[in-house]
Short mmCIF file of C-alpha atoms and ligand atoms in Angstrom, two decimals:
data_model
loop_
_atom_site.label_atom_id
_atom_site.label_comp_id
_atom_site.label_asym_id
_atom_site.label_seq_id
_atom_site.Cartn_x
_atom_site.Cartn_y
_atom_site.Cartn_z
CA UNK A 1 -4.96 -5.09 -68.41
CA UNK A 2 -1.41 -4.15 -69.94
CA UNK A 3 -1.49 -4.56 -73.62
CA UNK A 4 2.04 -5.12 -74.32
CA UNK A 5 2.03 -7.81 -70.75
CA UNK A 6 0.62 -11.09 -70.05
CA UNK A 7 -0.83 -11.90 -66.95
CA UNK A 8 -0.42 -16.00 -66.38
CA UNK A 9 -2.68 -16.90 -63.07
CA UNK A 10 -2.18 -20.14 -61.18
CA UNK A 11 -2.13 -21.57 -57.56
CA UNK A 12 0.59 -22.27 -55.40
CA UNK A 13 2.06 -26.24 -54.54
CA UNK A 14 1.64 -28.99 -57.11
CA UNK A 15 0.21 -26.85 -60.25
CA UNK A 16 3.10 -24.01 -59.75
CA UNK A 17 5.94 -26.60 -58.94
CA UNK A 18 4.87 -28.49 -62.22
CA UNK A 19 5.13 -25.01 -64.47
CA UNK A 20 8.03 -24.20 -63.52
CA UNK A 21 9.95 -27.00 -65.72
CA UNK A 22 7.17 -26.04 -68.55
CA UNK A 23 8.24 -22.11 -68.43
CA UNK A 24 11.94 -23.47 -68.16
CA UNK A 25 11.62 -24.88 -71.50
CA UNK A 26 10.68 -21.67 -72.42
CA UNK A 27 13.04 -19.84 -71.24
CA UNK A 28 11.84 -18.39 -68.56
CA UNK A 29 12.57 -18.07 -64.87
CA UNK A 30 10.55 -17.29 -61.99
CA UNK A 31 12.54 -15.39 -58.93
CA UNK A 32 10.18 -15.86 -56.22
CA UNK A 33 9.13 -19.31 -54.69
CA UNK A 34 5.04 -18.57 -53.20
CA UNK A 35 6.31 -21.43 -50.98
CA UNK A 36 8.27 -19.43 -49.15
CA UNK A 37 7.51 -15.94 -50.09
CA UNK A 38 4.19 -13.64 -49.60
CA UNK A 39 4.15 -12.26 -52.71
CA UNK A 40 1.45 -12.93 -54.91
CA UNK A 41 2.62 -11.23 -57.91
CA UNK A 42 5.95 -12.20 -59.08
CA UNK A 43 8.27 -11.29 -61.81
CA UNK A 44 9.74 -13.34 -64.25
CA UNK A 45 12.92 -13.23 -66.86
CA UNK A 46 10.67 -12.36 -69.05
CA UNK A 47 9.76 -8.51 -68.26
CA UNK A 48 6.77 -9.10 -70.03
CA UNK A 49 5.32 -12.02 -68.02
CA UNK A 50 3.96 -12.23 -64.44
CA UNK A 51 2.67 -14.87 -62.32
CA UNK A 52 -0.19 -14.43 -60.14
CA UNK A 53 -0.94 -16.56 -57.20
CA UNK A 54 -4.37 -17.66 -56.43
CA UNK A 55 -6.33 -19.72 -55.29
CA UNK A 56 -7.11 -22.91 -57.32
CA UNK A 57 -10.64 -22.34 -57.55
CA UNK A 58 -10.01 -18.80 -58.51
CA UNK A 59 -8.27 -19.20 -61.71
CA UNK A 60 -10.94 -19.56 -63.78
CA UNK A 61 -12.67 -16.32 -62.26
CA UNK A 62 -9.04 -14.40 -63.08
CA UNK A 63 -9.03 -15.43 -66.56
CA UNK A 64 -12.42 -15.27 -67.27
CA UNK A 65 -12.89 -11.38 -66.20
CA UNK A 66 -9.59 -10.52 -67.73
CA UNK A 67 -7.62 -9.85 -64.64
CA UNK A 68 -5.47 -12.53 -65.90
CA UNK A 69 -4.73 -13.17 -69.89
CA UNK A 70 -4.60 -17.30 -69.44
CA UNK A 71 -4.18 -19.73 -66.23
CA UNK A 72 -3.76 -23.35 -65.12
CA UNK A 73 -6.30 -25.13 -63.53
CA UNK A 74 -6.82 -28.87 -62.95
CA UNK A 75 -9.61 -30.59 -64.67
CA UNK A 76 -11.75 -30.69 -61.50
CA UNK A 77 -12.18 -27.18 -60.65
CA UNK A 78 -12.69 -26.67 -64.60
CA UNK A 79 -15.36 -29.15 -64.50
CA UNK A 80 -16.55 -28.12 -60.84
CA UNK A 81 -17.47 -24.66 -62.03
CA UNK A 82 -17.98 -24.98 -66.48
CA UNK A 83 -21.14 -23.67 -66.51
CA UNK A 84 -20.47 -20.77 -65.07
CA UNK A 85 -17.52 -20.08 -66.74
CA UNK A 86 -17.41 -22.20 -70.30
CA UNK A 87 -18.48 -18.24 -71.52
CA UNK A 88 -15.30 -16.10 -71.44
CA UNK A 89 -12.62 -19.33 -71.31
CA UNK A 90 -10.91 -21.13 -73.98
CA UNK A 91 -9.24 -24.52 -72.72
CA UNK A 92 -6.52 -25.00 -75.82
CA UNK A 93 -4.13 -27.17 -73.93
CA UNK A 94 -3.73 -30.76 -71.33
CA UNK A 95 -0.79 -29.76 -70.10
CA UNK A 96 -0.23 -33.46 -68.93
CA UNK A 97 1.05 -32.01 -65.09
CA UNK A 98 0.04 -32.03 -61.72
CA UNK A 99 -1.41 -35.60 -62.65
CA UNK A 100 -4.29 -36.95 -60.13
CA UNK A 101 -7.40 -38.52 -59.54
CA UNK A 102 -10.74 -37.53 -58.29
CA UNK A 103 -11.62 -40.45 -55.99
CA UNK A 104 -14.87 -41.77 -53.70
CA UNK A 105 -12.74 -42.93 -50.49
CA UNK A 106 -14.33 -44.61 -47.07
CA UNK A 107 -12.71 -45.69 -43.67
CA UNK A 108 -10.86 -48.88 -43.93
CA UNK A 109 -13.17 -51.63 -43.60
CA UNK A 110 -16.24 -49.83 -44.69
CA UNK A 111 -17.98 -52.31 -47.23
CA UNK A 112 -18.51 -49.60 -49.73
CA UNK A 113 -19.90 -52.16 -52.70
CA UNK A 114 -22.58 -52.87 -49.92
CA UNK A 115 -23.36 -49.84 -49.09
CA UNK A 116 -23.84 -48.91 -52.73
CA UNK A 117 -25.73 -51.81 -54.02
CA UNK A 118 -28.14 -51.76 -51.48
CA UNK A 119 -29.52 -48.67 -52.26
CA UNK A 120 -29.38 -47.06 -48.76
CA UNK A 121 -28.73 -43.20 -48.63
CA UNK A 122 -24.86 -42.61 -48.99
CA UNK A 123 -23.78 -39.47 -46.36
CA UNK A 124 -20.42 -38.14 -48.54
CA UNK A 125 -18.19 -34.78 -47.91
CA UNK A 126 -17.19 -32.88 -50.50
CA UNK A 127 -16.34 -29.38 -51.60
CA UNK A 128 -16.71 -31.28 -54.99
CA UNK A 129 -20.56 -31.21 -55.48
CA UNK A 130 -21.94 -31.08 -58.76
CA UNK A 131 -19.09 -33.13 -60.04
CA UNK A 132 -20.43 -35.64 -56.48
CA UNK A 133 -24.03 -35.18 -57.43
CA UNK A 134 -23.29 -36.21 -61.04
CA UNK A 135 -21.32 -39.01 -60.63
CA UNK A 136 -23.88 -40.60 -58.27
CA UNK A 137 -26.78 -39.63 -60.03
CA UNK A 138 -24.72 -41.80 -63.25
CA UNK A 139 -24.45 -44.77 -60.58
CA UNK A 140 -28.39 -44.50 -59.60
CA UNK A 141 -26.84 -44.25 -55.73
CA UNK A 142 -28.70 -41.64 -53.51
CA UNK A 143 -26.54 -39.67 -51.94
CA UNK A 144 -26.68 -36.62 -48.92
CA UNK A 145 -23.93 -34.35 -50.00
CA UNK A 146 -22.39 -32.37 -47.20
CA UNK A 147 -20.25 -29.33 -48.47
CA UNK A 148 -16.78 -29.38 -46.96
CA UNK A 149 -13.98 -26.59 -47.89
CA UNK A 150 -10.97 -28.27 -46.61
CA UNK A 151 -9.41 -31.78 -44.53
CA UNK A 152 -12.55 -33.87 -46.07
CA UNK A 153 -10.44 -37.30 -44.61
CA UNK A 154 -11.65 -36.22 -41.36
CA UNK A 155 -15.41 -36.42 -42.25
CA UNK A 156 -15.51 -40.73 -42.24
CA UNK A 157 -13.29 -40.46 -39.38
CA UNK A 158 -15.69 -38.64 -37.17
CA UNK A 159 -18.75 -39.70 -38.61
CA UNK A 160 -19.62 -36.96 -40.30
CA UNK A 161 -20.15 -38.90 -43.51
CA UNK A 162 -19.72 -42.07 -45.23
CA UNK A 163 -17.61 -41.15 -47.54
CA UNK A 164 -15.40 -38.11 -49.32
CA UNK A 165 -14.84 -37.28 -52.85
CA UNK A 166 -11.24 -36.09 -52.87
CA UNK A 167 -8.25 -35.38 -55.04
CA UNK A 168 -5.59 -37.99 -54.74
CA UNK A 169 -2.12 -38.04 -56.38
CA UNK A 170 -0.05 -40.21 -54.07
CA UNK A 171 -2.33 -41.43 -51.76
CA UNK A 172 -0.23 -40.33 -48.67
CA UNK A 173 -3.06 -38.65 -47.10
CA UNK A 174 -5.36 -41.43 -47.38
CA UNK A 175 -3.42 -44.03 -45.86
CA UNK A 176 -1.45 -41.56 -43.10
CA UNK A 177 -5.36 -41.03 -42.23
CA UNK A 178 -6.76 -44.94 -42.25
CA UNK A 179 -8.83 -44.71 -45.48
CA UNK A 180 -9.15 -46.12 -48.68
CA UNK A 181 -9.90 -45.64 -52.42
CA UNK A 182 -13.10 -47.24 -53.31
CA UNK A 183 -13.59 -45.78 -56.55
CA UNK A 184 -12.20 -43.56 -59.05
CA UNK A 185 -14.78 -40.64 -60.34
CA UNK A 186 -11.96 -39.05 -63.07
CA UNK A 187 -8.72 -38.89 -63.57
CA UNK A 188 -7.10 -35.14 -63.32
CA UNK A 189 -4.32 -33.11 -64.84
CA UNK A 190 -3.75 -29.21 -65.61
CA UNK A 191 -5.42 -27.13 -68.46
CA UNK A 192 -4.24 -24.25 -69.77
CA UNK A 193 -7.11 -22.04 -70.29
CA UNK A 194 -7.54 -18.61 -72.26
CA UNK A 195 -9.09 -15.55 -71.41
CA UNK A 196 -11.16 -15.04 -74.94
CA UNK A 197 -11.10 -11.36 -75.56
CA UNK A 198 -6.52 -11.66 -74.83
CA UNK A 199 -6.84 -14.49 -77.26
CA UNK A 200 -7.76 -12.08 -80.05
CA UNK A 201 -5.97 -8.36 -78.95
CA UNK A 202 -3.41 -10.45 -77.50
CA UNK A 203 -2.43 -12.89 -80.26
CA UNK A 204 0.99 -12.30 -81.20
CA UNK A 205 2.30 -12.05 -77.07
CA UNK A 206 0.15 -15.18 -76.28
CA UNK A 207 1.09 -17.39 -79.31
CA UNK A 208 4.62 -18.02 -78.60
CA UNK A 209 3.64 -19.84 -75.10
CA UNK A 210 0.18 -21.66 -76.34
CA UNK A 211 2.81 -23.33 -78.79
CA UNK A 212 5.76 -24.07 -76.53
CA UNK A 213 3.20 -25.47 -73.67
CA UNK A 214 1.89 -27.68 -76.85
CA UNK A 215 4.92 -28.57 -77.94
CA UNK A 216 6.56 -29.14 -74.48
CA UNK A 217 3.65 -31.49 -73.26
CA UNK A 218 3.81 -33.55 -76.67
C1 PRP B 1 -5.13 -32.65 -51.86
C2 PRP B 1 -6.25 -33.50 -51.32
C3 PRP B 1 -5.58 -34.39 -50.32
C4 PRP B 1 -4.15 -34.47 -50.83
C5 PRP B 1 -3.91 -35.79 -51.48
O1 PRP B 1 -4.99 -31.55 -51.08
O2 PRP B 1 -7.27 -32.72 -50.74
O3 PRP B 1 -5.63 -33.83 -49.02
O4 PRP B 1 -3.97 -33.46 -51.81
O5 PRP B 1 -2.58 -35.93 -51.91
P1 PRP B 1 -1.77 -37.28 -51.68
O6 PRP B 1 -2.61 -38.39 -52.23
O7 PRP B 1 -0.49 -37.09 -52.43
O8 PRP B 1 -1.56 -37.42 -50.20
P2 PRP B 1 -4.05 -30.34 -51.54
O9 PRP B 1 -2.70 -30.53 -50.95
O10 PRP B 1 -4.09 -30.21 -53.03
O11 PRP B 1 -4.71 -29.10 -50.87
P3 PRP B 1 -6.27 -28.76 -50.70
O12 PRP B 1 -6.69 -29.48 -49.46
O13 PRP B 1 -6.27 -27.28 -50.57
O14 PRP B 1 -6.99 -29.24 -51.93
#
């Protein structure tokens, strides 16, 4: 870790596109689009900031070992993975972007009320499963969790479960795929989080963006 550099980590598509106008307000620029590019590291107008691109669920490991200074993750995979990593992470700031929801969503015409209020055994896909198993276990509705790691609408399609718990933010997918909210578990937007250890040796760098991200999300 570069003491005189900070290391921001986030993923690629909605969370990047929706720091860019953030940095912007701070002045800075980023010169490579991951959309388009390979590079995972890239520079910004600010020789003393980079960008790393990773995956979402990997943020939190970045920051929390160091490799990173701070990050932005959405509220799910912060929530998906807090115990393991509420130790080295300090969550200052809702940055208010990449705004979602984590839903419960069936096939269209699947009586989902019925299913849940009489107390059969719900089958639901996921890659979200302690936030799944919690949110059930609130309702009192049994539920077979099946672990998924990517294109959960398919799972009511082919009858692999019930139901998914999934991220939407338009509700494109959803629809372009014949299902249908039934219920929302939370809604979702970006934190920045902290690594704790740059929070301290790092003050004076860090400082200047914890305040314009506060300011700029006000
Ligand atoms: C999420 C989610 C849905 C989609 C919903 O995937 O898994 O597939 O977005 O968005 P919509 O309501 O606007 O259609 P994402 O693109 O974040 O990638 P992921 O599958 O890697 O999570």
């Amino acid at each position: 870790m570069n003491e005189n550099s900070l290391t921001l980590a986030l993923s690629k598509g909605r969370i990047f596109e929706d720091t860019l106008p953030l940095l912007k307000q701070v002045g800075i620029e980023v010169h490579d689009n991951p959309e388009h590019s390979r590079k995972l590291i890239l520079a910004t107008s600010e020789a003393s900031l980079r960008l790393l691109i990773v995956r979402a669920s990997d943020v939190p490991t970045y920051v929390q070992y160091g490799a990173a200074d701070f990050g932005i993750a959405g509220r799910d995979i912060l929530y998906e993975y807090s115990k393991e990593y509420s130790g080295g992470l300090y969550q200052p700031i809702d940055l208010q972007i990449a705004k979602c929801r984590l839903c419960v969503a069936v096939r269209a015409g699947f009586d989902y009320q019925k299913a849940v209020q009489k107390g059969s055994r719900l089958r639901v896909a996921t890659k979200y499963t302690k936030i799944t198993r919690e949110h059930f276990a609130a309702k009192g509705v049994h539920v077979d969790i099946i672990k998924l790691y990517g294109s959960m609408e398919l799972a009511p399609l082919t009858g692999l479960a019930d139901a998914i718990v999934d991220i939407v933010s338009t509700g494109g997918t959803l629809k372009a795929n014949n299902l249908v909210e039934a219920e929302t578990v939370m809604p979702i937007s970006s934190r920045l989080i902290v690594n704790q250890a740059a929070l301290k040796t790092k003050a004076q760098l860090l400082q200047p963006y914890l305040d314009a991200f506060a300011q700029a999300t006000r």
